[in-house]
XYZ file of C-alpha atoms in Angstrom:
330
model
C 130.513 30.386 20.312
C 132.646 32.161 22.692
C 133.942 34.288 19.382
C 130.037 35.120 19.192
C 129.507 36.446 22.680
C 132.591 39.084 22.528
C 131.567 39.946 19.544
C 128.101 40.996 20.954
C 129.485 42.494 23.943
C 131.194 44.765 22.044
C 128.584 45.874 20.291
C 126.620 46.397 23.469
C 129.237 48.516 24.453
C 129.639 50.866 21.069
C 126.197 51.282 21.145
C 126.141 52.866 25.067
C 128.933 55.272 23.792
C 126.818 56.468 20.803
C 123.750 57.011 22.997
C 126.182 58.893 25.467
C 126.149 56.847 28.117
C 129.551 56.604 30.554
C 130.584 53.186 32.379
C 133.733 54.959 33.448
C 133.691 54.871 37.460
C 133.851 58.527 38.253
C 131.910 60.258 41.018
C 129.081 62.509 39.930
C 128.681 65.794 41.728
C 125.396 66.763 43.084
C 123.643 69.753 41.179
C 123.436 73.005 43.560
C 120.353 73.984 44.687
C 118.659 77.354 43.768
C 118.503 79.734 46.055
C 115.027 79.525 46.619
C 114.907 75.535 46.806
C 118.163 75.598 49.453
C 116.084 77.707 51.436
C 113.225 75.377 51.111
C 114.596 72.012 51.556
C 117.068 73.632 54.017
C 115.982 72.440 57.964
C 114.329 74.589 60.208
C 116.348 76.100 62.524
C 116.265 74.399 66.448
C 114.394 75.850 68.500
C 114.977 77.653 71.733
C 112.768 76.466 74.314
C 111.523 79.297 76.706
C 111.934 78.734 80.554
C 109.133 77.078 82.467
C 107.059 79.712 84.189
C 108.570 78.291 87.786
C 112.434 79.659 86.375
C 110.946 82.997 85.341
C 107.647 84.567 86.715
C 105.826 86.860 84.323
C 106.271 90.243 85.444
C 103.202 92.808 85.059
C 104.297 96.316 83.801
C 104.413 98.856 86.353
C 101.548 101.317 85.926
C 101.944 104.535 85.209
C 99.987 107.559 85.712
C 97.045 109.573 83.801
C 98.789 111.797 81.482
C 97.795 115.672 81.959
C 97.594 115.448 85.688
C 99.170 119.083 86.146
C 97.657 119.299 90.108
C 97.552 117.564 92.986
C 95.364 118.734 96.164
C 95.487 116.976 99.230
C 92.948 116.950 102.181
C 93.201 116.127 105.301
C 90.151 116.078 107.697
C 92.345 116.218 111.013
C 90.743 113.207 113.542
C 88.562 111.463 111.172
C 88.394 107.559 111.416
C 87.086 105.700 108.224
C 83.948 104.529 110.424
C 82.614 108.005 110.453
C 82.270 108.036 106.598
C 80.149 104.808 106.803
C 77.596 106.127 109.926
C 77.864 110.453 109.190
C 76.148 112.169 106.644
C 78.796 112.676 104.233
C 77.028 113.196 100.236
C 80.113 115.111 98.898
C 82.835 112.301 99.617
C 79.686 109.215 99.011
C 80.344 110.501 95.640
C 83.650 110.629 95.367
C 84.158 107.006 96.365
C 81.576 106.059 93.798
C 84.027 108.489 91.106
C 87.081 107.043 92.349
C 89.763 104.755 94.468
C 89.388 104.065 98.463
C 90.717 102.174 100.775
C 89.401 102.351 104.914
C 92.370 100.675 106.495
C 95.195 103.013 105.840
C 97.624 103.073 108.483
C 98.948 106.662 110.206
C 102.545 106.257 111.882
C 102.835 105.189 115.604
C 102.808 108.038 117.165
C 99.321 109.025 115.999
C 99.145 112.781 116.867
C 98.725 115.445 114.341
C 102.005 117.202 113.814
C 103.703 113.797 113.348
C 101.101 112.405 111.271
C 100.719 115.251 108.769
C 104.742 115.810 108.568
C 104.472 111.494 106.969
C 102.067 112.316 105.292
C 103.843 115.597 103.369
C 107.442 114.362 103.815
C 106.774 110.614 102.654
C 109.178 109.491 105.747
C 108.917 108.208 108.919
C 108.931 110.141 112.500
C 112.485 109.366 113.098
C 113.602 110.765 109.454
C 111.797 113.805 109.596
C 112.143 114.429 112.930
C 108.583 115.407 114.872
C 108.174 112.313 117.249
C 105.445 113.962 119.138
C 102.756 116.363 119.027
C 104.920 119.929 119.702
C 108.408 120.600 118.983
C 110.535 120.706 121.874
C 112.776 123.450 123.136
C 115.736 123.386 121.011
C 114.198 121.492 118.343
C 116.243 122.241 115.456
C 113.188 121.566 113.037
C 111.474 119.483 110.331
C 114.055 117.707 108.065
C 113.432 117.366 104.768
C 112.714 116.738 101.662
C 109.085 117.227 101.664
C 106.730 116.729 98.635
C 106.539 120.921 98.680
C 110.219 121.089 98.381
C 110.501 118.930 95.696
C 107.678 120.125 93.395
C 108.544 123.723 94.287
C 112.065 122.552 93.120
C 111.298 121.256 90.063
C 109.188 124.317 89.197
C 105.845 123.917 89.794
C 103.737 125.936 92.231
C 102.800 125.254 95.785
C 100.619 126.615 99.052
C 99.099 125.505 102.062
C 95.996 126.037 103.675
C 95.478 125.168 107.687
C 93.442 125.131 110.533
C 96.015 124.670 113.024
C 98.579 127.306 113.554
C 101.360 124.645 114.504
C 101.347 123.317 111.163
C 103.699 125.810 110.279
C 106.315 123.414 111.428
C 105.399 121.630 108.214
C 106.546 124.249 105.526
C 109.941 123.894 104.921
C 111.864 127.005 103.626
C 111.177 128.078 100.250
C 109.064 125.241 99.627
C 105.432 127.304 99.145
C 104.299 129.704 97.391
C 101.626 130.624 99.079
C 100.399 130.066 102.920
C 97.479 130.146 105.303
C 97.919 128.485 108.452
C 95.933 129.572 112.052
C 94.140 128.145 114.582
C 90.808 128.962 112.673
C 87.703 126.787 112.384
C 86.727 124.820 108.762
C 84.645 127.711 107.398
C 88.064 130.056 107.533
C 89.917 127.080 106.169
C 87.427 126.532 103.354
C 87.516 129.948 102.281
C 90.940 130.190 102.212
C 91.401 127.487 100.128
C 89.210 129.029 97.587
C 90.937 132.586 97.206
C 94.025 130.012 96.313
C 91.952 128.368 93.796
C 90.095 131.081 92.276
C 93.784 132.719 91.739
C 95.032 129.762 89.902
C 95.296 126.459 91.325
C 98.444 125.853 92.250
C 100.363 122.420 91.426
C 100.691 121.046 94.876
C 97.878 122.375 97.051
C 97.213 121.192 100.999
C 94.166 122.201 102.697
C 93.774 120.930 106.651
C 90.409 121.123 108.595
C 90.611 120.720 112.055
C 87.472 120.893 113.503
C 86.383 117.071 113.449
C 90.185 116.679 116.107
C 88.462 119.153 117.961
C 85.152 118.379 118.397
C 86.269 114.492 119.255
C 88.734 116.186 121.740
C 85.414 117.455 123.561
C 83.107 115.118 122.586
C 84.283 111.806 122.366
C 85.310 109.775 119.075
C 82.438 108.977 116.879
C 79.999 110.691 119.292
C 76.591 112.517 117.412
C 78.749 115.797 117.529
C 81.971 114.709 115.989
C 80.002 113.258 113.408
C 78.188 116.391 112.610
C 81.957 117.598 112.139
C 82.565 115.006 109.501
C 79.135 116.582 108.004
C 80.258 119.880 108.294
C 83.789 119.165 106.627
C 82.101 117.018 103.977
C 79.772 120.328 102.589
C 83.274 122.444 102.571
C 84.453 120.211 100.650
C 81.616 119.791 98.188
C 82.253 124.248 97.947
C 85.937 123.216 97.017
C 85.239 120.918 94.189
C 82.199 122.631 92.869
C 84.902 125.365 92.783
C 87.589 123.113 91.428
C 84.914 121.731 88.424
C 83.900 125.757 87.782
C 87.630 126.367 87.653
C 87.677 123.645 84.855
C 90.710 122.093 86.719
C 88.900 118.593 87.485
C 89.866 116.991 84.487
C 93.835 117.720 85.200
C 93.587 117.367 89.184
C 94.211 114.191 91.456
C 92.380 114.488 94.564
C 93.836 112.658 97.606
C 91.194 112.820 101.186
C 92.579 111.189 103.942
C 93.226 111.983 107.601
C 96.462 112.209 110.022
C 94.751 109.705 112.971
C 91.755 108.036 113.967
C 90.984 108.458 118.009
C 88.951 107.265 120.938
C 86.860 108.246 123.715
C 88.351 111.768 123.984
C 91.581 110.921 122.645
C 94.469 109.415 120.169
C 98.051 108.823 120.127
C 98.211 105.527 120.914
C 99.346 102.668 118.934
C 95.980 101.263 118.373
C 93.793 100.336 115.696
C 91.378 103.049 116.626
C 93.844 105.556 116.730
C 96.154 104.703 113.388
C 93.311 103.444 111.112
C 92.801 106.175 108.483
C 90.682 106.804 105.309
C 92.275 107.233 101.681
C 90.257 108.167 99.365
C 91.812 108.947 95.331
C 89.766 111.089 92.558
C 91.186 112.276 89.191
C 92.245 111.180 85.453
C 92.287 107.506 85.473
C 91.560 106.148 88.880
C 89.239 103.611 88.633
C 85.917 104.520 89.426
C 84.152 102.785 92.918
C 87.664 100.295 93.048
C 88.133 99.526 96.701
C 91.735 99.540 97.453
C 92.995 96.027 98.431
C 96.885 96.783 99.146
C 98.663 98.357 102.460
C 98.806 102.078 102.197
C 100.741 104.057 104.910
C 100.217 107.950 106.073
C 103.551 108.641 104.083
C 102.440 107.228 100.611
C 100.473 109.854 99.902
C 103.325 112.126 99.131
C 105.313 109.620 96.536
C 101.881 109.098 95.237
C 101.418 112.879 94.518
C 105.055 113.213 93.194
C 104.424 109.859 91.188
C 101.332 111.559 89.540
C 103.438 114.225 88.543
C 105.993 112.201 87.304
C 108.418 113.536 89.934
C 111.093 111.255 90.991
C 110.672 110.081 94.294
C 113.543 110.784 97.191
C 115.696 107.681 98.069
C 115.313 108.128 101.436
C 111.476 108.099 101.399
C 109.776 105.329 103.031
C 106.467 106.126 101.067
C 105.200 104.481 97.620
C 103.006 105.343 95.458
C 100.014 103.675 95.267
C 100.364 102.218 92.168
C 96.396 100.503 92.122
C 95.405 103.886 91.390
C 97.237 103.921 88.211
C 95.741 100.945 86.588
């Protein structure tokens, strides 16, 4: 019996070797994978979680401005508060706020008198870094100190003038920083017509153009009285001759129009550091401000000159206080 059962085993076992079979302990290696399968059956790789929006704010691209703005013309209506626009008759600049960015709580610098005002404005610093803390120089004053948005465009290579009503604004023009000049005590309409010999020439890159006659008439008058507003009126028509000029010119599509003042005022006065005397207008017109926005940031006297020098992508001075107003840009 037991003869029997080895006997059978062995066959068992002949017959696994014929059919190729191995009993023989051995480890088997596992086949490789294909390219294509290792790459399939292979595990994703982990992960990297991004921060939490508390560990890293997003950050909205800084705009930048309208390609093919080649000019930049600034006016300032000397004296006007941003109350006048809403109660004088004003259809030129009604339109332009409907074309374009304002705000009606710009802020003029402390000491709100016009030499000091106008020098922030063009200079893009405050009184003690440009050095005109009051209304007229004194004796000995050594003079304006710079750099102003004229010397820096004129630097760069681009053209400049000026165009005033008030022959102390002459204090303004650094040396060889414009082109071309106009600046006496003259009323709007000389101002006005001025300012269009300089465009009908060619507008230049950087242009200024200063009415005084609203300052003047509140001076007399009294702040927001029937006559000063007629003075708004009156400035608001020369300015509707400058951009019907500007538009014949075909210079409308390449030009960024900044309106604003250098104070506000009361009863027969400014200079103060007062609401009524520091609020200002800013108004913004050209390639792609947005049309009727009402400006919701702080804008000082002194950003208007980064914001020109921003438009034409000009670096802006370190020791500037200005910015531009970058809302206009969006």
């Amino acid at each position: 019996m037991y003869k029997k059962f080895l006997l059978s085993i062995s066959l068992f076992v002949v017959l696994l070797a014929i059919a190729g079979f191995r009993i023989i302990d051995t480890p088997v290696s596992n086949p490789t994978p294909s390219p294509t399968l290792a790459s399939t059956l292979a595990p994703p790789p982990t992960a990297t979680l991004p921060p939490t929006a508390t560990s890293l704010p997003t950050v909205a691209p800084t705009p930048t401005p309208q390609s093919g703005i080649n000019h930049v013309v600034i006016i300032s209506i000397d004296g006007m508060r941003p109350d006048a626009l809403d109660q004088a008759d004003t259809p030129t600049m009604d339109k332009l706020r409907a074309r374009g960015a304002y705000c009606p709580h710009a802020q003029t610098v402390k000491t709100s008198e016009t030499l000091p005002g106008h020098a922030s404005m063009l200079t893009g610093m405050l009184e003690d870094k440009h050095g005109i803390l009051w209304g007229l120089p004194y004796i000995g004053w050594p003079g304006m100190k710079g750099p102003s948005l004229f010397s820096e465009a004129h630097d760069a290579g681009f053209s400049t003038a000026m165009v005033f009503g008030k022959e102390k604004l002459n204090y303004l023009a650094l040396p060889n920083s414009v082109d071309k000049l106009f600046g006496e005590d003259v009323h709007d309409t000389e101002v006005k017509d001025h300012a269009l010999e300089f465009i009908q020439a060619g507008l230049p890159n950087v242009l200024f153009i200063h009415f005084p006659d609203t300052d003047r008439v509140g001076h007399a008058y009294g702040w927001m009285s029937s006559n000063q507003l007629y003075a708004v009126n009156y400035a608001d028509a020369m300015i509707g001759e400058i951009i019907a000029t500007l538009d014949n010119g075909g210079y409308l599509n390449n030009t960024l129009l900044i309106i604003s003042a250098d104070h506000g005022g009361h009863d027969h006065s400014h200079g103060d550091d007062t609401p009524l005397d520091r609020t200002i207008p800013w108004l913004a017109v050209g390639p792609g401000v947005p049309q009727g926005l009402s400006l919701t940031g702080h804008i000082d006297i002194y950003d208007t000159a980064a914001t020109a020098l921003y438009a034409l992508e000009l670096p802006i001075p370190e020791k500037w206080d200005g910015k531009p107003v970058l809302e206009i840009f969006q």
